Amino acid sequence: MLTANSLTIWQFVSSLPGVLLGRRHQRLALQRELASLFNVSPFRIELFDSGRAAFAALLAAHGVQDGDEVIVPAFTCVVVPNQVPPSGARVRFVDISRDGLNFDWLTLEAAISRRTRVVVVPHNFGVACEVPTWLREKHRQVRFIDDAAHGFASQCEGQWLGSYHDGAFFSFEYSKNLSGGIGGFALLPEGMLPPQRELPEVSCLDQWRLLATLKAHLYSARWPLLGRITMAVVRRLGLVYRSSDAEVVDGAPHPARALPLVSAVLLRRQLANLPAVLRHKQRLAARYQTALAALPQIRHWPASPDTHWVRYPFALPYRVTDKAALARRLSAACGLNIGVWFDDVIHPAGSFRHCYESGDARNAEKLAATIFNLPMNIAVAADATLDKKLIKLVQALDSYLKENA
Ligand SMILES: Cc1ncc(COP(=O)(O)O)c(C=O)c1O
């Protein structure tokens, strides 16, 4: 999986001395810079060690409690529903639309009940959407919280994703648009008071582990063999930093912590370069759109140029039994890193199901069985070499479709 989408090796190395300025300075500076990007008061930006912790904070701030229901899209990462039970509320999964990556508004409206207190609005892969005014007006007791984990700096009709509903949570985990190794923030709705509490710090050892893992990811994006060796060494030394099995397999909620100092430093450097990163990724998306258009059976979702894609998704016309094997085959054929996100309705496959029963969300199940993605990483140049790789990808997809016709 190609990650650290917006970080160069030079930025990684050269930003680290910034830790000498200390965490208070770096966090305040990041908070101010994010506030200036979104054109909001810095008090509305709350930094955390993850998007999931930011989501839990928004649930608490909206007063979600026993007996409430929180609607979660049935095409999400397990760490999102994990945060709901500690509030006392119950998770309810709602299917995504038949042809899209996000909700169908009529299906969502049919699922809203008297108990619904919060709807988590997906913006999968960074494709930003807005809840229609009629739906918000009809259900004034419901708060719509954006899961903007995939869509940092995406826009919807000229508005920054996260700025137009009842709060949003963003992720800076390895694989996201900006990468701090881990990290996230809540964009609080106007007028909401920030929570007054000191969060525990991520330990120094864990910050070293973060850096070691992130370095392996950076190498993988540029020199796959070196990346694999580095990752193997990091794993051997027990330095890989990732979500615990308790969260993924057992559905445990995540205890919130403060944004690590190293993450703040790395994020500030990427943020300073955001306009150039967005331009580069738009060029990648345009090339992917043109290449995939050669195969009308392959579904993809060309979206507005204001979309900050986290990966560029495409789907086959029928279910693929072994997606990982097909991704390896396509990657080998074209030299691009083909991903399998999301490989289940509740990603990753094998994670805790909460109340989900097979068949509950047929559109999402079909999408999870057919969807693949292309990298949106600044290490991938938008040039003639990429075009050649894309021609090979299209040929490989074409022959797979013919074999399985
Ligand atoms: C759609 C979605 N929402 C939320 C999250 C959680 O973000 P974080 O890992 O920063 O908690 C993730 C993934 O990691 C995700 O894919």
Tab-separated table of C-alpha atoms and ligand atoms in Angstrom:
chain	number	residue	atom	x	y	z
A	1	MET	CA	0.000	0.000	0.000
A	2	LEU	CA	1.491	3.297	-1.110
A	3	THR	CA	1.225	5.837	1.703
A	4	ALA	CA	2.665	9.143	2.938
A	5	ASN	CA	0.904	10.736	-0.030
A	6	SER	CA	2.157	14.305	0.347
A	7	LEU	CA	5.497	13.881	2.104
A	8	THR	CA	8.902	13.892	0.419
A	9	ILE	CA	11.976	12.295	1.955
A	10	TRP	CA	13.640	15.726	2.056
A	11	GLN	CA	10.679	17.210	3.940
A	12	PHE	CA	10.749	14.255	6.335
A	13	VAL	CA	14.430	14.762	7.169
A	14	SER	CA	14.551	18.548	7.123
A	15	SER	CA	11.456	19.137	9.242
A	16	LEU	CA	12.617	17.018	12.186
A	17	PRO	CA	14.859	19.672	13.810
A	18	GLY	CA	11.574	21.548	14.334
A	19	VAL	CA	10.939	19.295	17.343
A	20	LEU	CA	13.429	21.487	19.209
A	21	LEU	CA	10.798	24.226	19.339
A	22	GLY	CA	8.674	21.985	21.546
A	23	ARG	CA	5.191	20.539	21.318
A	24	ARG	CA	3.290	23.534	22.621
A	25	HIS	CA	4.768	25.796	19.957
A	26	GLN	CA	4.326	23.289	17.128
A	27	ARG	CA	0.750	22.354	18.029
A	28	LEU	CA	-0.352	25.957	18.379
A	29	ALA	CA	1.266	26.814	15.058
A	30	LEU	CA	-0.424	23.862	13.325
A	31	GLN	CA	-3.766	24.786	14.881
A	32	ARG	CA	-3.392	28.364	13.607
A	33	GLU	CA	-2.365	27.218	10.126
A	34	LEU	CA	-5.290	24.815	9.832
A	35	ALA	CA	-7.656	27.528	11.060
A	36	SER	CA	-6.316	29.912	8.454
A	37	LEU	CA	-6.781	27.324	5.675
A	38	PHE	CA	-10.403	26.720	6.688
A	39	ASN	CA	-10.920	30.395	7.450
A	40	VAL	CA	-12.230	29.678	10.949
A	41	SER	CA	-11.179	30.638	14.469
A	42	PRO	CA	-8.276	28.521	15.857
A	43	PHE	CA	-10.596	27.617	18.770
A	44	ARG	CA	-12.562	25.480	16.326
A	45	ILE	CA	-9.555	23.261	15.574
A	46	GLU	CA	-8.924	20.497	18.124
A	47	LEU	CA	-5.868	18.321	17.508
A	48	PHE	CA	-5.743	14.646	18.499
A	49	ASP	CA	-3.609	11.565	17.907
A	50	SER	CA	-6.177	10.258	15.378
A	51	GLY	CA	-9.335	10.953	13.440
A	52	ARG	CA	-11.190	8.391	15.568
A	53	ALA	CA	-10.369	10.317	18.773
A	54	ALA	CA	-11.614	13.509	17.107
A	55	PHE	CA	-14.865	11.709	16.225
A	56	ALA	CA	-15.356	10.581	19.847
A	57	ALA	CA	-14.836	14.180	20.981
A	58	LEU	CA	-17.527	15.391	18.561
A	59	LEU	CA	-19.974	12.742	19.802
A	60	ALA	CA	-19.379	13.912	23.383
A	61	ALA	CA	-19.636	17.579	22.422
A	62	HIS	CA	-23.000	16.933	20.739
A	63	GLY	CA	-24.223	15.247	23.945
A	64	VAL	CA	-24.774	11.803	22.422
A	65	GLN	CA	-25.986	9.502	25.184
A	66	ASP	CA	-27.760	6.323	26.228
A	67	GLY	CA	-30.684	5.427	24.014
A	68	ASP	CA	-29.458	7.507	21.053
A	69	GLU	CA	-28.631	6.041	17.681
A	70	VAL	CA	-25.647	6.999	15.529
A	71	ILE	CA	-25.914	6.244	11.819
A	72	VAL	CA	-22.621	5.124	10.304
A	73	PRO	CA	-22.124	4.455	6.574
A	74	ALA	CA	-21.742	0.760	5.789
A	75	PHE	CA	-18.523	1.409	3.929
A	76	THR	CA	-16.103	2.568	6.555
A	77	CYS	CA	-13.145	1.743	8.725
A	78	VAL	CA	-13.852	-0.258	11.903
A	79	VAL	CA	-12.334	2.419	14.142
A	80	VAL	CA	-15.272	4.725	13.335
A	81	PRO	CA	-18.125	2.582	14.782
A	82	ASN	CA	-15.774	1.540	17.636
A	83	GLN	CA	-16.082	5.045	19.077
A	84	VAL	CA	-19.881	4.953	19.398
A	85	PRO	CA	-20.652	2.409	22.189
A	86	PRO	CA	-18.783	4.295	24.974
A	87	SER	CA	-21.243	7.168	24.477
A	88	GLY	CA	-24.107	4.810	25.311
A	89	ALA	CA	-25.551	5.142	21.808
A	90	ARG	CA	-26.151	2.296	19.398
A	91	VAL	CA	-24.523	2.002	15.958
A	92	ARG	CA	-26.795	1.663	12.965
A	93	PHE	CA	-25.232	0.949	9.574
A	94	VAL	CA	-26.829	2.441	6.465
A	95	ASP	CA	-25.939	1.348	2.949
A	96	ILE	CA	-24.198	3.621	0.464
A	97	SER	CA	-25.742	4.453	-2.907
A	98	ARG	CA	-25.868	1.931	-5.729
A	99	ASP	CA	-23.667	3.909	-8.080
A	100	GLY	CA	-21.622	6.119	-5.788
A	101	LEU	CA	-19.145	6.023	-2.926
A	102	ASN	CA	-21.283	7.903	-0.388
A	103	PHE	CA	-24.892	7.941	0.868
A	104	ASP	CA	-28.036	7.916	-1.206
A	105	TRP	CA	-30.045	10.695	0.501
A	106	LEU	CA	-33.412	8.950	0.177
A	107	THR	CA	-32.058	5.726	1.726
A	108	LEU	CA	-30.518	7.756	4.532
A	109	GLU	CA	-33.728	9.665	5.159
A	110	ALA	CA	-35.686	6.384	5.344
A	111	ALA	CA	-33.252	5.114	7.997
A	112	ILE	CA	-33.475	8.154	10.281
A	113	SER	CA	-35.665	7.459	13.294
A	114	ARG	CA	-36.770	9.347	16.399
A	115	ARG	CA	-33.684	8.040	18.179
A	116	THR	CA	-31.188	9.163	15.545
A	117	ARG	CA	-28.971	11.802	17.084
A	118	VAL	CA	-25.953	11.784	14.744
A	119	VAL	CA	-25.330	10.795	11.133
A	120	VAL	CA	-21.718	10.231	10.108
A	121	VAL	CA	-21.527	11.573	6.560
A	122	PRO	CA	-18.963	9.735	4.403
A	123	HIS	CA	-16.731	11.411	1.837
A	124	ASN	CA	-15.020	8.252	0.703
A	125	PHE	CA	-11.775	8.619	-1.248
A	126	GLY	CA	-12.091	12.390	-0.769
A	127	VAL	CA	-15.259	12.883	-2.849
A	128	ALA	CA	-17.025	15.645	-0.913
A	129	CYS	CA	-20.820	15.799	-0.720
A	130	GLU	CA	-23.367	17.962	1.085
A	131	VAL	CA	-26.513	16.836	2.906
A	132	PRO	CA	-29.478	18.391	1.072
A	133	THR	CA	-31.182	21.240	2.903
A	134	TRP	CA	-34.588	19.461	2.822
A	135	LEU	CA	-33.114	16.521	4.737
A	136	ARG	CA	-31.479	18.714	7.378
A	137	GLU	CA	-34.630	20.756	7.830
A	138	LYS	CA	-36.827	17.697	8.135
A	139	HIS	CA	-34.613	16.213	10.885
A	140	ARG	CA	-33.515	19.160	12.969
A	141	GLN	CA	-32.674	16.935	15.979
A	142	VAL	CA	-29.981	15.158	13.923
A	143	ARG	CA	-26.377	16.366	13.812
A	144	PHE	CA	-24.489	15.602	10.611
A	145	ILE	CA	-20.794	14.972	11.321
A	146	ASP	CA	-18.410	14.671	8.380
A	147	ASP	CA	-16.035	11.752	8.261
A	148	ALA	CA	-13.450	13.778	6.361
A	149	ALA	CA	-10.638	11.286	7.064
A	150	HIS	CA	-10.094	10.753	3.326
A	151	GLY	CA	-10.807	14.273	2.180
A	152	PHE	CA	-8.535	16.794	3.850
A	153	ALA	CA	-8.590	19.898	1.597
A	154	SER	CA	-11.333	18.609	-0.703
A	155	GLN	CA	-14.033	21.104	-1.569
A	156	CYS	CA	-17.736	20.857	-2.305
A	157	GLU	CA	-19.005	23.664	-4.502
A	158	GLY	CA	-16.423	26.130	-3.224
A	159	GLN	CA	-16.730	25.185	0.468
A	160	TRP	CA	-14.007	23.310	2.352
A	161	LEU	CA	-15.127	19.830	3.281
A	162	GLY	CA	-15.825	19.861	7.011
A	163	SER	CA	-16.916	23.476	7.201
A	164	TYR	CA	-20.597	23.210	6.275
A	165	HIS	CA	-22.210	20.539	8.531
A	166	ASP	CA	-22.175	20.039	12.314
A	167	GLY	CA	-18.461	19.377	12.702
A	168	ALA	CA	-15.957	17.095	11.026
A	169	PHE	CA	-13.099	14.782	11.834
A	170	PHE	CA	-9.954	14.445	9.736
A	171	SER	CA	-7.151	11.903	9.767
A	172	PHE	CA	-3.396	12.318	9.302
A	173	GLU	CA	-2.636	8.598	9.522
A	174	TYR	CA	0.057	7.143	7.182
A	175	SER	CA	-2.236	6.513	4.247
A	176	LYS	CA	-4.158	9.800	4.260
A	177	ASN	CA	-3.771	13.009	2.247
A	178	LEU	CA	-1.347	14.589	4.702
A	179	SER	CA	0.551	12.188	6.848
A	180	GLY	CA	1.844	12.645	10.370
A	181	GLY	CA	2.249	8.872	10.822
A	182	ILE	CA	-0.780	9.253	13.068
A	183	GLY	CA	-2.877	12.273	13.962
A	184	GLY	CA	-6.161	13.930	13.315
A	185	PHE	CA	-8.305	16.865	14.232
A	186	ALA	CA	-11.874	17.880	14.829
A	187	LEU	CA	-13.273	20.938	13.095
A	188	LEU	CA	-15.856	22.038	15.631
A	189	PRO	CA	-19.082	23.675	14.490
A	190	GLU	CA	-19.369	27.394	15.094
A	191	GLY	CA	-20.219	28.206	18.706
A	192	MET	CA	-19.247	24.809	20.132
A	193	LEU	CA	-16.881	25.077	23.094
A	194	PRO	CA	-13.643	23.102	22.777
A	195	PRO	CA	-13.306	20.308	25.376
A	196	GLN	CA	-11.263	21.504	28.394
A	197	ARG	CA	-8.975	18.606	29.195
A	198	GLU	CA	-5.336	17.661	29.054
A	199	LEU	CA	-4.807	14.662	26.823
A	200	PRO	CA	-2.123	12.079	27.610
A	201	GLU	CA	0.982	12.274	25.410
A	202	VAL	CA	2.135	9.617	22.942
A	203	SER	CA	5.350	8.214	24.471
A	204	CYS	CA	8.782	9.051	23.125
A	205	LEU	CA	9.339	5.400	22.157
A	206	ASP	CA	6.085	5.374	20.183
A	207	GLN	CA	7.140	8.542	18.350
A	208	TRP	CA	10.381	6.814	17.327
A	209	ARG	CA	8.303	3.850	16.149
A	210	LEU	CA	6.112	6.229	14.141
A	211	LEU	CA	9.137	7.726	12.445
A	212	ALA	CA	10.640	4.304	11.681
A	213	THR	CA	7.359	3.084	10.142
A	214	LEU	CA	6.847	6.288	8.185
A	215	LYS	CA	10.384	6.079	6.771
A	216	ALA	CA	9.690	2.537	5.518
A	217	HIS	CA	6.492	3.845	3.867
A	218	LEU	CA	8.408	6.697	2.225
A	219	TYR	CA	10.986	4.291	0.795
A	220	SER	CA	8.242	1.922	-0.437
A	221	ALA	CA	6.700	4.723	-2.478
A	222	ARG	CA	10.008	5.371	-4.257
A	223	TRP	CA	12.132	2.222	-4.145
A	224	PRO	CA	9.804	-0.744	-3.478
A	225	LEU	CA	12.605	-3.218	-2.716
A	226	LEU	CA	14.321	-0.896	-0.232
A	227	GLY	CA	10.899	-0.156	1.252
A	228	ARG	CA	10.180	-3.864	1.737
A	229	ILE	CA	13.574	-4.460	3.354
A	230	THR	CA	13.212	-1.441	5.656
A	231	MET	CA	9.713	-2.506	6.665
A	232	ALA	CA	10.926	-6.056	7.373
A	233	VAL	CA	13.716	-4.673	9.588
A	234	VAL	CA	11.342	-2.274	11.363
A	235	ARG	CA	8.922	-5.147	11.950
A	236	ARG	CA	11.713	-7.408	13.212
A	237	LEU	CA	12.754	-4.764	15.706
A	238	GLY	CA	9.161	-4.485	16.916
A	239	LEU	CA	9.005	-0.861	15.780
A	240	VAL	CA	5.946	-0.982	13.505
A	241	TYR	CA	3.326	1.467	14.722
A	242	ARG	CA	-0.240	0.514	13.820
A	243	SER	CA	-3.769	0.165	15.263
A	244	SER	CA	-3.950	-2.476	17.995
A	245	ASP	CA	-5.690	-5.828	17.448
A	246	ALA	CA	-7.966	-4.898	20.329
A	247	GLU	CA	-9.334	-2.061	18.181
A	248	VAL	CA	-9.439	-3.885	14.865
A	249	VAL	CA	-10.498	-7.387	15.901
A	250	ASP	CA	-12.325	-6.772	19.181
A	251	GLY	CA	-13.842	-3.364	18.390
A	252	ALA	CA	-12.313	-1.617	21.410
A	253	PRO	CA	-12.687	2.171	21.492
A	254	HIS	CA	-9.527	4.239	21.115
A	255	PRO	CA	-8.320	6.203	24.128
A	256	ALA	CA	-7.705	9.778	22.949
A	257	ARG	CA	-4.199	11.225	23.178
A	258	ALA	CA	-2.532	14.433	22.126
A	259	LEU	CA	-1.130	14.879	18.617
A	260	PRO	CA	2.518	13.736	18.794
A	261	LEU	CA	5.169	16.430	18.415
A	262	VAL	CA	6.841	14.674	15.446
A	263	SER	CA	3.487	14.485	13.667
A	264	ALA	CA	2.847	18.210	14.162
A	265	VAL	CA	6.243	19.044	12.704
A	266	LEU	CA	5.774	16.807	9.650
A	267	LEU	CA	2.244	18.060	9.050
A	268	ARG	CA	3.237	21.717	9.118
A	269	ARG	CA	5.815	21.068	6.425
A	270	GLN	CA	3.265	19.335	4.162
A	271	LEU	CA	0.667	22.002	4.789
A	272	ALA	CA	3.078	24.698	3.594
A	273	ASN	CA	3.286	22.843	0.275
A	274	LEU	CA	-0.444	22.092	-0.072
A	275	PRO	CA	-1.247	24.116	-3.237
A	276	ALA	CA	1.528	22.383	-5.203
A	277	VAL	CA	0.459	18.975	-3.867
A	278	LEU	CA	-3.149	19.592	-4.899
A	279	ARG	CA	-2.083	20.634	-8.409
A	280	HIS	CA	0.047	17.511	-8.773
A	281	LYS	CA	-2.735	15.201	-7.609
A	282	GLN	CA	-5.199	16.850	-9.984
A	283	ARG	CA	-2.820	16.034	-12.832
A	284	LEU	CA	-2.656	12.411	-11.651
A	285	ALA	CA	-6.456	12.175	-11.404
A	286	ALA	CA	-6.880	13.623	-14.906
A	287	ARG	CA	-4.501	10.994	-16.337
A	288	TYR	CA	-6.262	8.178	-14.476
A	289	GLN	CA	-9.643	9.385	-15.734
A	290	THR	CA	-8.458	9.482	-19.330
A	291	ALA	CA	-6.817	6.049	-19.150
A	292	LEU	CA	-9.774	4.289	-17.486
A	293	ALA	CA	-12.213	5.821	-19.961
A	294	ALA	CA	-10.779	3.337	-22.512
A	295	LEU	CA	-12.605	0.523	-20.673
A	296	PRO	CA	-16.306	1.380	-20.362
A	297	GLN	CA	-16.945	-1.742	-18.202
A	298	ILE	CA	-14.680	-0.321	-15.511
A	299	ARG	CA	-16.541	2.005	-13.194
A	300	HIS	CA	-14.852	5.083	-11.793
A	301	TRP	CA	-16.063	8.312	-10.322
A	302	PRO	CA	-14.655	11.364	-12.096
A	303	ALA	CA	-15.333	14.178	-9.631
A	304	SER	CA	-14.760	17.914	-9.531
A	305	PRO	CA	-11.145	19.164	-9.754
A	306	ASP	CA	-11.606	20.389	-6.169
A	307	THR	CA	-11.456	16.791	-4.979
A	308	HIS	CA	-8.347	15.906	-2.991
A	309	TRP	CA	-8.351	12.179	-3.763
A	310	VAL	CA	-6.717	9.987	-1.138
A	311	ARG	CA	-6.494	7.167	-3.725
A	312	TYR	CA	-8.184	7.055	-7.143
A	313	PRO	CA	-10.836	4.296	-7.065
A	314	PHE	CA	-12.101	2.101	-9.905
A	315	ALA	CA	-14.366	-0.955	-9.825
A	316	LEU	CA	-14.738	-4.094	-11.918
A	317	PRO	CA	-18.190	-5.025	-13.261
A	318	TYR	CA	-18.366	-8.199	-11.136
A	319	ARG	CA	-17.166	-9.522	-7.780
A	320	VAL	CA	-13.547	-10.583	-7.529
A	321	THR	CA	-12.957	-13.539	-5.200
A	322	ASP	CA	-9.333	-12.772	-4.420
A	323	LYS	CA	-8.856	-9.010	-4.667
A	324	ALA	CA	-5.352	-9.071	-3.193
A	325	ALA	CA	-4.207	-11.545	-5.882
A	326	LEU	CA	-5.703	-9.447	-8.677
A	327	ALA	CA	-4.129	-6.274	-7.227
A	328	ARG	CA	-0.720	-8.031	-7.240
A	329	ARG	CA	-1.263	-9.156	-10.836
A	330	LEU	CA	-2.243	-5.664	-11.994
A	331	SER	CA	0.638	-4.050	-10.082
A	332	ALA	CA	3.123	-6.479	-11.641
A	333	ALA	CA	1.726	-5.811	-15.116
A	334	CYS	CA	1.845	-2.025	-14.956
A	335	GLY	CA	4.367	-1.100	-12.256
A	336	LEU	CA	1.851	1.004	-10.319
A	337	ASN	CA	0.821	0.191	-6.780
A	338	ILE	CA	-2.784	-1.001	-7.023
A	339	GLY	CA	-4.660	-0.963	-3.711
A	340	VAL	CA	-7.758	-2.842	-2.484
A	341	TRP	CA	-9.419	-0.328	-0.107
A	342	PHE	CA	-12.029	-0.972	1.268
A	343	ASP	CA	-11.899	-4.731	1.166
A	344	ASP	CA	-14.995	-5.141	3.324
A	345	VAL	CA	-18.057	-3.144	4.335
A	346	ILE	CA	-16.290	-2.648	7.647
A	347	HIS	CA	-12.642	-2.328	6.730
A	348	PRO	CA	-10.280	-4.136	7.079
A	349	ALA	CA	-11.686	-7.580	6.301
A	350	GLY	CA	-11.810	-9.652	9.486
A	351	SER	CA	-12.408	-6.671	11.737
A	352	PHE	CA	-15.095	-6.387	14.420
A	353	ARG	CA	-18.620	-6.332	12.932
A	354	HIS	CA	-20.568	-4.410	15.587
A	355	CYS	CA	-24.222	-5.043	14.677
A	356	TYR	CA	-23.542	-5.634	10.976
A	357	GLU	CA	-25.120	-8.762	9.448
A	358	SER	CA	-24.192	-10.035	6.033
A	359	GLY	CA	-26.677	-8.683	3.466
A	360	ASP	CA	-27.512	-5.532	5.470
A	361	ALA	CA	-25.838	-3.261	2.908
A	362	ARG	CA	-25.841	-4.889	-0.501
A	363	ASN	CA	-24.454	-1.917	-2.432
A	364	ALA	CA	-21.502	-1.571	-0.069
A	365	GLU	CA	-20.854	-5.326	-0.129
A	366	LYS	CA	-20.764	-5.278	-3.917
A	367	LEU	CA	-18.473	-2.257	-3.955
A	368	ALA	CA	-16.086	-3.817	-1.425
A	369	ALA	CA	-15.846	-6.918	-3.643
A	370	THR	CA	-15.155	-4.990	-6.840
A	371	ILE	CA	-13.228	-1.835	-5.935
A	372	PHE	CA	-9.495	-1.188	-6.428
A	373	ASN	CA	-7.506	2.020	-6.431
A	374	LEU	CA	-4.593	3.869	-7.944
A	375	PRO	CA	-2.005	5.856	-5.988
A	376	MET	CA	-2.374	9.578	-5.328
A	377	ASN	CA	1.159	10.105	-4.178
A	378	ILE	CA	3.555	12.884	-5.025
A	379	ALA	CA	6.246	10.251	-5.636
A	380	VAL	CA	4.267	9.239	-8.761
A	381	ALA	CA	5.182	11.642	-11.563
A	382	ALA	CA	2.364	12.732	-13.903
A	383	ASP	CA	4.380	12.198	-17.071
A	384	ALA	CA	4.776	10.051	-20.182
A	385	THR	CA	6.112	7.142	-18.096
A	386	LEU	CA	2.891	7.170	-16.115
A	387	ASP	CA	0.891	7.139	-19.360
A	388	LYS	CA	2.808	4.038	-20.493
A	389	LYS	CA	2.107	2.330	-17.171
A	390	LEU	CA	-1.557	3.192	-17.502
A	391	ILE	CA	-1.688	1.688	-20.991
A	392	LYS	CA	-0.301	-1.529	-19.459
A	393	LEU	CA	-2.866	-1.358	-16.664
A	394	VAL	CA	-5.705	-1.011	-19.169
A	395	GLN	CA	-4.339	-3.979	-21.161
A	396	ALA	CA	-4.072	-6.095	-17.998
A	397	LEU	CA	-7.613	-5.176	-16.949
A	398	ASP	CA	-8.889	-5.885	-20.446
A	399	SER	CA	-7.356	-9.347	-20.509
A	400	TYR	CA	-8.696	-10.103	-17.009
A	401	LEU	CA	-12.189	-9.062	-18.121
A	402	LYS	CA	-11.923	-11.254	-21.238
A	403	GLU	CA	-10.698	-14.270	-19.197
A	404	ASN	CA	-13.636	-13.876	-16.837
A	405	ALA	CA	-16.298	-12.909	-19.367
B	1	LIG	C1	-13.140	6.483	6.350
B	1	LIG	C2	-12.254	6.552	7.568
B	1	LIG	N1	-12.690	7.259	8.630
B	1	LIG	C3	-11.951	7.373	9.735
B	1	LIG	C4	-10.713	6.769	9.837
B	1	LIG	C5	-9.951	6.897	11.110
B	1	LIG	O1	-8.855	7.738	11.034
B	1	LIG	P1	-7.692	7.542	12.085
B	1	LIG	O2	-6.888	6.349	11.654
B	1	LIG	O3	-6.881	8.796	12.039
B	1	LIG	O4	-8.329	7.336	13.401
B	1	LIG	C6	-10.241	6.025	8.749
B	1	LIG	C7	-8.987	5.342	8.750
B	1	LIG	O5	-8.055	5.090	9.122
B	1	LIG	C8	-11.016	5.915	7.580
B	1	LIG	O6	-10.597	5.219	6.525
